[in-house]
Amino acid sequence: MRNILLTVFLAFLAGPVTAQNMGVIEVNKDFTATLNFTDSIVFIVVGNNPSVGENRNKYYDIFQNGKNCVIRGNDPLSPETSITVKLDNEKIWYGRLKYGDSTKIFYDFTSEEVRKIDQKKMKEVVSVESNNSKMRERLNSVLSDKVEYSSIGKVENGMTFQIANIKNDDNFTYFKLIVINNTGSDYNIDGIHFKVVEGKRKGMKKNEAKIEQRIKIEFESPIKVVSAYQKQELGYVTERFTGGKDASLIIQIRELKGTRNPIINISGDKMLNVKVFEQKLLSDEN
C-alpha cells in the first residue's frame, strides 16, 4: 500500500511545479492548526502518520475542505515528520509537522502568495516605467533636433502640417510634427492615425489593390489645440515602420468640427532610410 501511495504521489509531482516552504506546523490536542491557501487543495501527504481507522490516524488527524485544512495532534509522543500540500494551481507547499506546546492556530499562506504576486507586478511596472522613460527621452531628443525634412507635409486651408523629423530605434518610430495655424480660428486635433498602405502587387485581385494596416501609437503629445496664428511642435511614438519599399506610411489628422483633415503620405523608400538612434542615452546606461 505504501508503495502504491508513493507511486501516486510521484505521479502528481511529475511536470513543472513551484515549491514553497511552510516551515514548522506545531499542533497538540488542545490547539489545532488551520492552514489557509490561495487555491483548492488537491492532496495532503504526511510522512509518518499510520492509519488506525476510517478518517483517523495515529499521530495527526487532518480534515481537508477546499482551500483549508485543519490538523490536530493525537499523541504527545508523535514524531516530527514531513507534510506536503499540493494545490489546484500546481503549486507545492512543504514543511514539518510536530506535536508541541504552540498555541498558534492559524497559518495563512495566502499573504505569501499575494506578496510574491505584488512583487512580480511591481517589477513589471518598473520595467514599463523604465521603457516609457526611455521612450520619452528619445522623443524629446527628436523634438530638439533641427528640422531634417522640409518637403513632407500638407498646406491647406491656411494650415501647414509638416513632418519635420523621423527617427527609429529597435522597436519604435519617433515623429516630430510641426503645425502652423495661419488662420483666425483655433485648430483642434481630434485624432491622428498612422497606417501602412501597401500598393497593388502582381497576382493580386482588383478589389485587393491596397492593403492597409493601422500602426499602434505608443505615446503622443498631450497638446491637442493649435491656437490661431500660432505654431506647435508635436511628438508621436509609434510601432516601428515595417513596410517595404512598395509600402507607404499614411498619416491622417482629424478635425471633427471642420474641414482641415490633411493626409500626409510618406514613401516606403524614405521610411526605410530614416536615421536610427545609435548613441546610448542616459537611461540606457542604467
PDB file of C-alpha atoms in Angstrom:
ATOM      1  CA  MET A   1       0.000   0.000   0.000  1.00  0.00           C
ATOM      2  CA  ARG A   2       2.779   2.443   0.922  1.00  0.00           C
ATOM      3  CA  ASN A   3       4.489   1.798  -2.429  1.00  0.00           C
ATOM      4  CA  ILE A   4       1.224   2.479  -4.262  1.00  0.00           C
ATOM      5  CA  LEU A   5       0.739   5.770  -2.410  1.00  0.00           C
ATOM      6  CA  LEU A   6       4.335   6.737  -3.168  1.00  0.00           C
ATOM      7  CA  THR A   7       3.809   5.999  -6.862  1.00  0.00           C
ATOM      8  CA  VAL A   8       0.641   8.109  -6.933  1.00  0.00           C
ATOM      9  CA  PHE A   9       2.405  10.919  -5.079  1.00  0.00           C
ATOM     10  CA  LEU A  10       5.324  10.920  -7.514  1.00  0.00           C
ATOM     11  CA  ALA A  11       2.902  10.925 -10.435  1.00  0.00           C
ATOM     12  CA  PHE A  12       1.240  14.054  -9.046  1.00  0.00           C
ATOM     13  CA  LEU A  13       4.616  15.709  -8.774  1.00  0.00           C
ATOM     14  CA  ALA A  14       5.546  14.959 -12.365  1.00  0.00           C
ATOM     15  CA  GLY A  15       5.958  18.079 -14.505  1.00  0.00           C
ATOM     16  CA  PRO A  16       6.935  21.636 -13.612  1.00  0.00           C
ATOM     17  CA  VAL A  17       5.862  22.822 -10.159  1.00  0.00           C
ATOM     18  CA  THR A  18       6.596  25.663  -7.779  1.00  0.00           C
ATOM     19  CA  ALA A  19       7.558  24.635  -4.233  1.00  0.00           C
ATOM     20  CA  GLN A  20       7.369  26.860  -1.155  1.00  0.00           C
ATOM     21  CA  ASN A  21       8.330  26.220   2.447  1.00  0.00           C
ATOM     22  CA  MET A  22       5.673  26.374   5.193  1.00  0.00           C
ATOM     23  CA  GLY A  23       8.207  25.935   7.983  1.00  0.00           C
ATOM     24  CA  VAL A  24       7.131  24.081  11.149  1.00  0.00           C
ATOM     25  CA  ILE A  25       3.428  23.432  11.851  1.00  0.00           C
ATOM     26  CA  GLU A  26       3.036  22.698  15.564  1.00  0.00           C
ATOM     27  CA  VAL A  27      -0.152  21.144  16.961  1.00  0.00           C
ATOM     28  CA  ASN A  28      -1.478  19.321  20.026  1.00  0.00           C
ATOM     29  CA  LYS A  29      -4.765  18.002  21.420  1.00  0.00           C
ATOM     30  CA  ASP A  30      -5.940  21.401  22.633  1.00  0.00           C
ATOM     31  CA  PHE A  31      -4.718  23.603  19.772  1.00  0.00           C
ATOM     32  CA  THR A  32      -5.366  22.591  16.193  1.00  0.00           C
ATOM     33  CA  ALA A  33      -3.722  24.323  13.229  1.00  0.00           C
ATOM     34  CA  THR A  34      -5.749  25.699  10.335  1.00  0.00           C
ATOM     35  CA  LEU A  35      -3.812  26.090   7.077  1.00  0.00           C
ATOM     36  CA  ASN A  36      -5.219  28.565   4.567  1.00  0.00           C
ATOM     37  CA  PHE A  37      -4.167  28.615   0.873  1.00  0.00           C
ATOM     38  CA  THR A  38      -4.992  30.603  -2.249  1.00  0.00           C
ATOM     39  CA  ASP A  39      -6.317  27.608  -4.214  1.00  0.00           C
ATOM     40  CA  SER A  40      -8.139  24.364  -3.504  1.00  0.00           C
ATOM     41  CA  ILE A  41      -6.111  21.532  -2.012  1.00  0.00           C
ATOM     42  CA  VAL A  42      -5.608  18.519  -4.295  1.00  0.00           C
ATOM     43  CA  PHE A  43      -3.979  16.281  -1.682  1.00  0.00           C
ATOM     44  CA  ILE A  44      -2.018  16.283   1.602  1.00  0.00           C
ATOM     45  CA  VAL A  45       0.716  13.759   2.376  1.00  0.00           C
ATOM     46  CA  VAL A  46       2.235  13.310   5.856  1.00  0.00           C
ATOM     47  CA  GLY A  47       5.454  11.317   6.096  1.00  0.00           C
ATOM     48  CA  ASN A  48       4.889   9.242   9.258  1.00  0.00           C
ATOM     49  CA  ASN A  49       1.209   9.031  10.184  1.00  0.00           C
ATOM     50  CA  PRO A  50      -0.184   5.465  10.165  1.00  0.00           C
ATOM     51  CA  SER A  51      -3.920   4.996   9.736  1.00  0.00           C
ATOM     52  CA  VAL A  52      -5.780   3.493  12.716  1.00  0.00           C
ATOM     53  CA  GLY A  53      -9.300   3.574  11.330  1.00  0.00           C
ATOM     54  CA  GLU A  54     -11.626   5.397   8.973  1.00  0.00           C
ATOM     55  CA  ASN A  55     -10.612   9.079   8.832  1.00  0.00           C
ATOM     56  CA  ARG A  56      -8.328   8.547  11.846  1.00  0.00           C
ATOM     57  CA  ASN A  57      -4.554   8.466  12.076  1.00  0.00           C
ATOM     58  CA  LYS A  58      -2.188   7.500  14.871  1.00  0.00           C
ATOM     59  CA  TYR A  59      -0.319  10.773  15.250  1.00  0.00           C
ATOM     60  CA  TYR A  60      -2.084  13.569  13.350  1.00  0.00           C
ATOM     61  CA  ASP A  61      -5.691  13.883  12.165  1.00  0.00           C
ATOM     62  CA  ILE A  62      -6.222  16.025   9.073  1.00  0.00           C
ATOM     63  CA  PHE A  63      -9.542  17.495   7.939  1.00  0.00           C
ATOM     64  CA  GLN A  64      -9.481  18.979   4.417  1.00  0.00           C
ATOM     65  CA  ASN A  65     -12.076  21.215   2.761  1.00  0.00           C
ATOM     66  CA  GLY A  66     -11.488  23.410  -0.274  1.00  0.00           C
ATOM     67  CA  LYS A  67      -8.662  25.864   0.339  1.00  0.00           C
ATOM     68  CA  ASN A  68      -8.287  24.966   4.024  1.00  0.00           C
ATOM     69  CA  CYS A  69      -7.201  22.071   6.176  1.00  0.00           C
ATOM     70  CA  VAL A  70      -7.264  21.560   9.949  1.00  0.00           C
ATOM     71  CA  ILE A  71      -4.613  19.447  11.693  1.00  0.00           C
ATOM     72  CA  ARG A  72      -4.849  18.036  15.222  1.00  0.00           C
ATOM     73  CA  GLY A  73      -2.157  16.259  17.259  1.00  0.00           C
ATOM     74  CA  ASN A  74      -3.195  12.973  18.875  1.00  0.00           C
ATOM     75  CA  ASP A  75      -0.149  11.766  20.799  1.00  0.00           C
ATOM     76  CA  PRO A  76       2.475  13.764  22.759  1.00  0.00           C
ATOM     77  CA  LEU A  77       4.995  11.157  21.561  1.00  0.00           C
ATOM     78  CA  SER A  78       4.162  11.822  17.899  1.00  0.00           C
ATOM     79  CA  PRO A  79       7.379  12.027  15.862  1.00  0.00           C
ATOM     80  CA  GLU A  80       8.222  15.151  13.917  1.00  0.00           C
ATOM     81  CA  THR A  81       7.548  14.384  10.275  1.00  0.00           C
ATOM     82  CA  SER A  82       7.143  15.945   6.850  1.00  0.00           C
ATOM     83  CA  ILE A  83       3.971  17.416   5.367  1.00  0.00           C
ATOM     84  CA  THR A  84       3.361  18.201   1.698  1.00  0.00           C
ATOM     85  CA  VAL A  85       0.343  20.001   0.258  1.00  0.00           C
ATOM     86  CA  LYS A  86      -0.412  20.179  -3.455  1.00  0.00           C
ATOM     87  CA  LEU A  87      -2.796  22.869  -4.680  1.00  0.00           C
ATOM     88  CA  ASP A  88      -5.046  23.015  -7.696  1.00  0.00           C
ATOM     89  CA  ASN A  89      -2.775  25.682  -9.250  1.00  0.00           C
ATOM     90  CA  GLU A  90       0.049  23.078  -9.409  1.00  0.00           C
ATOM     91  CA  LYS A  91       1.989  24.678  -6.553  1.00  0.00           C
ATOM     92  CA  ILE A  92       3.533  22.568  -3.798  1.00  0.00           C
ATOM     93  CA  TRP A  93       3.828  23.637  -0.160  1.00  0.00           C
ATOM     94  CA  TYR A  94       6.093  21.600   2.093  1.00  0.00           C
ATOM     95  CA  GLY A  95       7.126  21.752   5.753  1.00  0.00           C
ATOM     96  CA  ARG A  96       7.465  19.858   9.031  1.00  0.00           C
ATOM     97  CA  LEU A  97       4.686  18.704  11.327  1.00  0.00           C
ATOM     98  CA  LYS A  98       5.286  18.246  15.054  1.00  0.00           C
ATOM     99  CA  TYR A  99       3.464  17.827  18.352  1.00  0.00           C
ATOM    100  CA  GLY A 100       4.267  20.701  20.716  1.00  0.00           C
ATOM    101  CA  ASP A 101       3.075  23.437  23.048  1.00  0.00           C
ATOM    102  CA  SER A 102       2.456  26.143  20.435  1.00  0.00           C
ATOM    103  CA  THR A 103      -0.880  27.974  20.661  1.00  0.00           C
ATOM    104  CA  LYS A 104      -0.794  29.292  17.100  1.00  0.00           C
ATOM    105  CA  ILE A 105      -3.967  28.098  15.423  1.00  0.00           C
ATOM    106  CA  PHE A 106      -3.980  29.868  12.043  1.00  0.00           C
ATOM    107  CA  TYR A 107      -1.327  29.642   9.322  1.00  0.00           C
ATOM    108  CA  ASP A 108      -2.146  31.932   6.414  1.00  0.00           C
ATOM    109  CA  PHE A 109      -0.150  31.116   3.297  1.00  0.00           C
ATOM    110  CA  THR A 110      -2.172  33.398   1.018  1.00  0.00           C
ATOM    111  CA  SER A 111      -0.283  36.504   2.191  1.00  0.00           C
ATOM    112  CA  GLU A 112       2.979  34.991   0.935  1.00  0.00           C
ATOM    113  CA  GLU A 113       1.363  34.291  -2.420  1.00  0.00           C
ATOM    114  CA  VAL A 114      -0.054  37.812  -2.617  1.00  0.00           C
ATOM    115  CA  ARG A 115       3.330  39.282  -1.691  1.00  0.00           C
ATOM    116  CA  LYS A 116       5.042  37.345  -4.475  1.00  0.00           C
ATOM    117  CA  ILE A 117       2.360  38.391  -6.977  1.00  0.00           C
ATOM    118  CA  ASP A 118       2.688  42.027  -5.870  1.00  0.00           C
ATOM    119  CA  GLN A 119       6.475  41.840  -6.243  1.00  0.00           C
ATOM    120  CA  LYS A 120       6.083  40.443  -9.767  1.00  0.00           C
ATOM    121  CA  LYS A 121       3.607  43.183 -10.681  1.00  0.00           C
ATOM    122  CA  MET A 122       5.921  45.813  -9.209  1.00  0.00           C
ATOM    123  CA  LYS A 123       8.821  44.546 -11.331  1.00  0.00           C
ATOM    124  CA  GLU A 124       6.586  44.687 -14.394  1.00  0.00           C
ATOM    125  CA  VAL A 125       5.522  48.250 -13.531  1.00  0.00           C
ATOM    126  CA  VAL A 126       9.144  49.324 -13.011  1.00  0.00           C
ATOM    127  CA  SER A 127      10.083  47.765 -16.349  1.00  0.00           C
ATOM    128  CA  VAL A 128       7.229  49.540 -18.146  1.00  0.00           C
ATOM    129  CA  GLU A 129       8.062  52.860 -16.464  1.00  0.00           C
ATOM    130  CA  SER A 130      11.722  52.449 -17.440  1.00  0.00           C
ATOM    131  CA  ASN A 131      10.767  51.779 -21.058  1.00  0.00           C
ATOM    132  CA  ASN A 132       8.352  54.711 -21.055  1.00  0.00           C
ATOM    133  CA  SER A 133      11.049  56.961 -19.602  1.00  0.00           C
ATOM    134  CA  LYS A 134      13.483  55.913 -22.333  1.00  0.00           C
ATOM    135  CA  MET A 135      10.791  56.433 -24.955  1.00  0.00           C
ATOM    136  CA  ARG A 136      10.004  59.961 -23.732  1.00  0.00           C
ATOM    137  CA  GLU A 137      13.696  60.774 -23.514  1.00  0.00           C
ATOM    138  CA  ARG A 138      14.215  59.748 -27.116  1.00  0.00           C
ATOM    139  CA  LEU A 139      11.118  61.616 -28.256  1.00  0.00           C
ATOM    140  CA  ASN A 140      12.413  64.760 -26.530  1.00  0.00           C
ATOM    141  CA  SER A 141      15.688  64.222 -28.372  1.00  0.00           C
ATOM    142  CA  VAL A 142      13.844  64.120 -31.704  1.00  0.00           C
ATOM    143  CA  LEU A 143      11.821  67.222 -30.789  1.00  0.00           C
ATOM    144  CA  SER A 144      15.040  69.115 -30.022  1.00  0.00           C
ATOM    145  CA  ASP A 145      16.700  68.147 -33.339  1.00  0.00           C
ATOM    146  CA  LYS A 146      16.960  70.640 -36.171  1.00  0.00           C
ATOM    147  CA  VAL A 147      14.369  70.222 -38.917  1.00  0.00           C
ATOM    148  CA  GLU A 148      15.508  67.455 -41.251  1.00  0.00           C
ATOM    149  CA  TYR A 149      12.588  67.198 -43.693  1.00  0.00           C
ATOM    150  CA  SER A 150      11.065  70.297 -45.281  1.00  0.00           C
ATOM    151  CA  SER A 151       9.020  68.700 -48.048  1.00  0.00           C
ATOM    152  CA  ILE A 152       6.940  66.107 -46.153  1.00  0.00           C
ATOM    153  CA  GLY A 153       3.558  67.526 -45.309  1.00  0.00           C
ATOM    154  CA  LYS A 154       0.489  69.405 -46.463  1.00  0.00           C
ATOM    155  CA  VAL A 155      -0.591  73.030 -46.807  1.00  0.00           C
ATOM    156  CA  GLU A 156      -4.341  73.553 -46.950  1.00  0.00           C
ATOM    157  CA  ASN A 157      -6.989  75.959 -45.680  1.00  0.00           C
ATOM    158  CA  GLY A 158      -4.423  78.266 -44.110  1.00  0.00           C
ATOM    159  CA  MET A 159      -2.767  75.395 -42.199  1.00  0.00           C
ATOM    160  CA  THR A 160       0.706  73.903 -42.583  1.00  0.00           C
ATOM    161  CA  PHE A 161       1.327  70.330 -41.441  1.00  0.00           C
ATOM    162  CA  GLN A 162       4.976  69.307 -41.650  1.00  0.00           C
ATOM    163  CA  ILE A 163       6.681  66.064 -40.659  1.00  0.00           C
ATOM    164  CA  ALA A 164       9.985  67.655 -39.687  1.00  0.00           C
ATOM    165  CA  ASN A 165      11.888  64.740 -38.133  1.00  0.00           C
ATOM    166  CA  ILE A 166      11.661  60.940 -38.100  1.00  0.00           C
ATOM    167  CA  LYS A 167      13.905  58.554 -36.206  1.00  0.00           C
ATOM    168  CA  ASN A 168      13.908  54.851 -35.352  1.00  0.00           C
ATOM    169  CA  ASP A 169      15.162  52.646 -32.573  1.00  0.00           C
ATOM    170  CA  ASP A 170      14.855  48.859 -32.344  1.00  0.00           C
ATOM    171  CA  ASN A 171      11.141  48.917 -31.563  1.00  0.00           C
ATOM    172  CA  PHE A 172       9.656  52.341 -32.262  1.00  0.00           C
ATOM    173  CA  THR A 173       9.475  55.187 -34.768  1.00  0.00           C
ATOM    174  CA  TYR A 174       9.598  58.769 -33.471  1.00  0.00           C
ATOM    175  CA  PHE A 175       7.980  61.722 -35.282  1.00  0.00           C
ATOM    176  CA  LYS A 176       8.115  65.489 -34.883  1.00  0.00           C
ATOM    177  CA  LEU A 177       5.057  67.137 -36.417  1.00  0.00           C
ATOM    178  CA  ILE A 178       5.007  70.912 -36.849  1.00  0.00           C
ATOM    179  CA  VAL A 179       1.578  72.521 -37.176  1.00  0.00           C
ATOM    180  CA  ILE A 180       1.394  76.188 -38.200  1.00  0.00           C
ATOM    181  CA  ASN A 181      -2.012  77.828 -37.901  1.00  0.00           C
ATOM    182  CA  ASN A 182      -2.234  80.920 -40.120  1.00  0.00           C
ATOM    183  CA  THR A 183      -5.965  81.294 -39.575  1.00  0.00           C
ATOM    184  CA  GLY A 184      -8.044  83.215 -37.070  1.00  0.00           C
ATOM    185  CA  SER A 185      -9.596  80.110 -35.502  1.00  0.00           C
ATOM    186  CA  ASP A 186      -8.075  77.504 -33.245  1.00  0.00           C
ATOM    187  CA  TYR A 187      -7.254  74.109 -34.731  1.00  0.00           C
ATOM    188  CA  ASN A 188      -8.323  71.083 -32.681  1.00  0.00           C
ATOM    189  CA  ILE A 189      -6.564  67.762 -33.236  1.00  0.00           C
ATOM    190  CA  ASP A 190      -9.379  65.313 -32.556  1.00  0.00           C
ATOM    191  CA  GLY A 191      -7.445  62.282 -33.712  1.00  0.00           C
ATOM    192  CA  ILE A 192      -4.410  61.113 -35.618  1.00  0.00           C
ATOM    193  CA  HIS A 193      -3.892  57.776 -37.351  1.00  0.00           C
ATOM    194  CA  PHE A 194      -0.747  56.131 -38.701  1.00  0.00           C
ATOM    195  CA  LYS A 195      -1.242  53.416 -41.340  1.00  0.00           C
ATOM    196  CA  VAL A 196       0.984  51.311 -43.551  1.00  0.00           C
ATOM    197  CA  VAL A 197      -0.535  51.023 -47.021  1.00  0.00           C
ATOM    198  CA  GLU A 198       0.844  48.504 -49.491  1.00  0.00           C
ATOM    199  CA  GLY A 199       0.108  49.116 -53.164  1.00  0.00           C
ATOM    200  CA  LYS A 200      -1.023  46.642 -55.788  1.00  0.00           C
ATOM    201  CA  ARG A 201       1.307  43.693 -56.256  1.00  0.00           C
ATOM    202  CA  LYS A 202       1.479  41.240 -59.128  1.00  0.00           C
ATOM    203  CA  GLY A 203      -1.100  38.482 -58.774  1.00  0.00           C
ATOM    204  CA  MET A 204      -3.446  40.483 -56.520  1.00  0.00           C
ATOM    205  CA  LYS A 205      -7.113  40.796 -57.460  1.00  0.00           C
ATOM    206  CA  LYS A 206      -8.552  44.143 -58.449  1.00  0.00           C
ATOM    207  CA  ASN A 207     -10.513  44.523 -55.202  1.00  0.00           C
ATOM    208  CA  GLU A 208      -7.304  43.801 -53.292  1.00  0.00           C
ATOM    209  CA  ALA A 209      -5.385  46.696 -54.816  1.00  0.00           C
ATOM    210  CA  LYS A 210      -4.379  48.020 -51.423  1.00  0.00           C
ATOM    211  CA  ILE A 211      -3.724  46.525 -48.012  1.00  0.00           C
ATOM    212  CA  GLU A 212      -3.934  48.863 -45.020  1.00  0.00           C
ATOM    213  CA  GLN A 213      -2.638  48.146 -41.528  1.00  0.00           C
ATOM    214  CA  ARG A 214      -3.002  50.516 -38.599  1.00  0.00           C
ATOM    215  CA  ILE A 215       0.177  51.261 -36.662  1.00  0.00           C
ATOM    216  CA  LYS A 216      -0.214  51.444 -32.907  1.00  0.00           C
ATOM    217  CA  ILE A 217       0.577  54.788 -31.282  1.00  0.00           C
ATOM    218  CA  GLU A 218       2.668  54.167 -28.159  1.00  0.00           C
ATOM    219  CA  PHE A 219       2.899  57.762 -26.990  1.00  0.00           C
ATOM    220  CA  GLU A 220       1.590  61.094 -28.261  1.00  0.00           C
ATOM    221  CA  SER A 221       1.896  64.756 -27.414  1.00  0.00           C
ATOM    222  CA  PRO A 222      -0.662  65.979 -24.894  1.00  0.00           C
ATOM    223  CA  ILE A 223      -1.118  69.155 -26.938  1.00  0.00           C
ATOM    224  CA  LYS A 224      -4.386  68.935 -28.845  1.00  0.00           C
ATOM    225  CA  VAL A 225      -5.032  72.575 -29.773  1.00  0.00           C
ATOM    226  CA  VAL A 226      -3.022  74.888 -32.017  1.00  0.00           C
ATOM    227  CA  SER A 227      -4.254  78.398 -31.301  1.00  0.00           C
ATOM    228  CA  ALA A 228      -4.958  80.956 -34.045  1.00  0.00           C
ATOM    229  CA  TYR A 229      -1.787  82.364 -35.646  1.00  0.00           C
ATOM    230  CA  GLN A 230       0.371  80.040 -33.558  1.00  0.00           C
ATOM    231  CA  LYS A 231       2.860  77.229 -34.176  1.00  0.00           C
ATOM    232  CA  GLN A 232       3.210  73.976 -32.241  1.00  0.00           C
ATOM    233  CA  GLU A 233       5.704  71.125 -32.341  1.00  0.00           C
ATOM    234  CA  LEU A 234       4.074  67.794 -31.525  1.00  0.00           C
ATOM    235  CA  GLY A 235       5.714  64.441 -30.813  1.00  0.00           C
ATOM    236  CA  TYR A 236       4.450  60.950 -31.609  1.00  0.00           C
ATOM    237  CA  VAL A 237       5.889  57.480 -30.995  1.00  0.00           C
ATOM    238  CA  THR A 238       4.538  54.510 -32.939  1.00  0.00           C
ATOM    239  CA  GLU A 239       5.415  50.910 -33.540  1.00  0.00           C
ATOM    240  CA  ARG A 240       8.386  50.798 -35.861  1.00  0.00           C
ATOM    241  CA  PHE A 241       7.549  51.030 -39.551  1.00  0.00           C
ATOM    242  CA  THR A 242       7.999  47.550 -41.034  1.00  0.00           C
ATOM    243  CA  GLY A 243       6.687  48.068 -44.544  1.00  0.00           C
ATOM    244  CA  GLY A 244       8.787  47.511 -47.651  1.00  0.00           C
ATOM    245  CA  LYS A 245       9.803  49.859 -50.444  1.00  0.00           C
ATOM    246  CA  ASP A 246       6.423  49.360 -52.110  1.00  0.00           C
ATOM    247  CA  ALA A 247       4.580  50.423 -48.958  1.00  0.00           C
ATOM    248  CA  SER A 248       3.730  53.927 -47.811  1.00  0.00           C
ATOM    249  CA  LEU A 249       3.125  55.446 -44.415  1.00  0.00           C
ATOM    250  CA  ILE A 250      -0.127  57.394 -44.316  1.00  0.00           C
ATOM    251  CA  ILE A 251      -0.715  59.923 -41.527  1.00  0.00           C
ATOM    252  CA  GLN A 252      -4.285  61.172 -41.162  1.00  0.00           C
ATOM    253  CA  ILE A 253      -5.082  64.105 -38.878  1.00  0.00           C
ATOM    254  CA  ARG A 254      -8.719  64.735 -37.999  1.00  0.00           C
ATOM    255  CA  GLU A 255     -10.640  67.849 -37.023  1.00  0.00           C
ATOM    256  CA  LEU A 256     -14.193  66.769 -36.244  1.00  0.00           C
ATOM    257  CA  LYS A 257     -15.819  70.200 -36.448  1.00  0.00           C
ATOM    258  CA  GLY A 258     -14.028  71.464 -39.508  1.00  0.00           C
ATOM    259  CA  THR A 259     -12.658  70.668 -42.947  1.00  0.00           C
ATOM    260  CA  ARG A 260      -8.946  70.729 -42.101  1.00  0.00           C
ATOM    261  CA  ASN A 261      -8.222  66.998 -42.265  1.00  0.00           C
ATOM    262  CA  PRO A 262      -4.878  66.562 -44.028  1.00  0.00           C
ATOM    263  CA  ILE A 263      -3.489  63.234 -45.234  1.00  0.00           C
ATOM    264  CA  ILE A 264       0.298  63.002 -45.365  1.00  0.00           C
ATOM    265  CA  ASN A 265       1.882  60.296 -47.498  1.00  0.00           C
ATOM    266  CA  ILE A 266       5.491  59.187 -46.831  1.00  0.00           C
ATOM    267  CA  SER A 267       7.054  56.742 -49.262  1.00  0.00           C
ATOM    268  CA  GLY A 268       8.420  53.412 -48.093  1.00  0.00           C
ATOM    269  CA  ASP A 269      11.854  54.297 -49.516  1.00  0.00           C
ATOM    270  CA  LYS A 270      12.048  57.335 -47.280  1.00  0.00           C
ATOM    271  CA  MET A 271      10.792  55.457 -44.205  1.00  0.00           C
ATOM    272  CA  LEU A 272      13.378  52.715 -44.697  1.00  0.00           C
ATOM    273  CA  ASN A 273      16.172  55.266 -44.769  1.00  0.00           C
ATOM    274  CA  VAL A 274      15.396  57.370 -41.700  1.00  0.00           C
ATOM    275  CA  LYS A 275      18.075  57.823 -39.056  1.00  0.00           C
ATOM    276  CA  VAL A 276      18.456  55.344 -36.215  1.00  0.00           C
ATOM    277  CA  PHE A 277      19.385  56.002 -32.588  1.00  0.00           C
ATOM    278  CA  GLU A 278      22.970  54.820 -32.199  1.00  0.00           C
ATOM    279  CA  GLN A 279      24.417  56.537 -29.147  1.00  0.00           C
ATOM    280  CA  LYS A 280      23.166  55.393 -25.765  1.00  0.00           C
ATOM    281  CA  LEU A 281      21.092  57.811 -23.761  1.00  0.00           C
ATOM    282  CA  LEU A 282      21.463  58.241 -20.007  1.00  0.00           C
ATOM    283  CA  SER A 283      18.593  55.859 -19.281  1.00  0.00           C
ATOM    284  CA  ASP A 284      20.235  53.113 -21.406  1.00  0.00           C
ATOM    285  CA  GLU A 285      23.215  53.004 -19.053  1.00  0.00           C
ATOM    286  CA  ASN A 286      21.147  52.102 -16.010  1.00  0.00           C
TER     287      ASN A 286
END
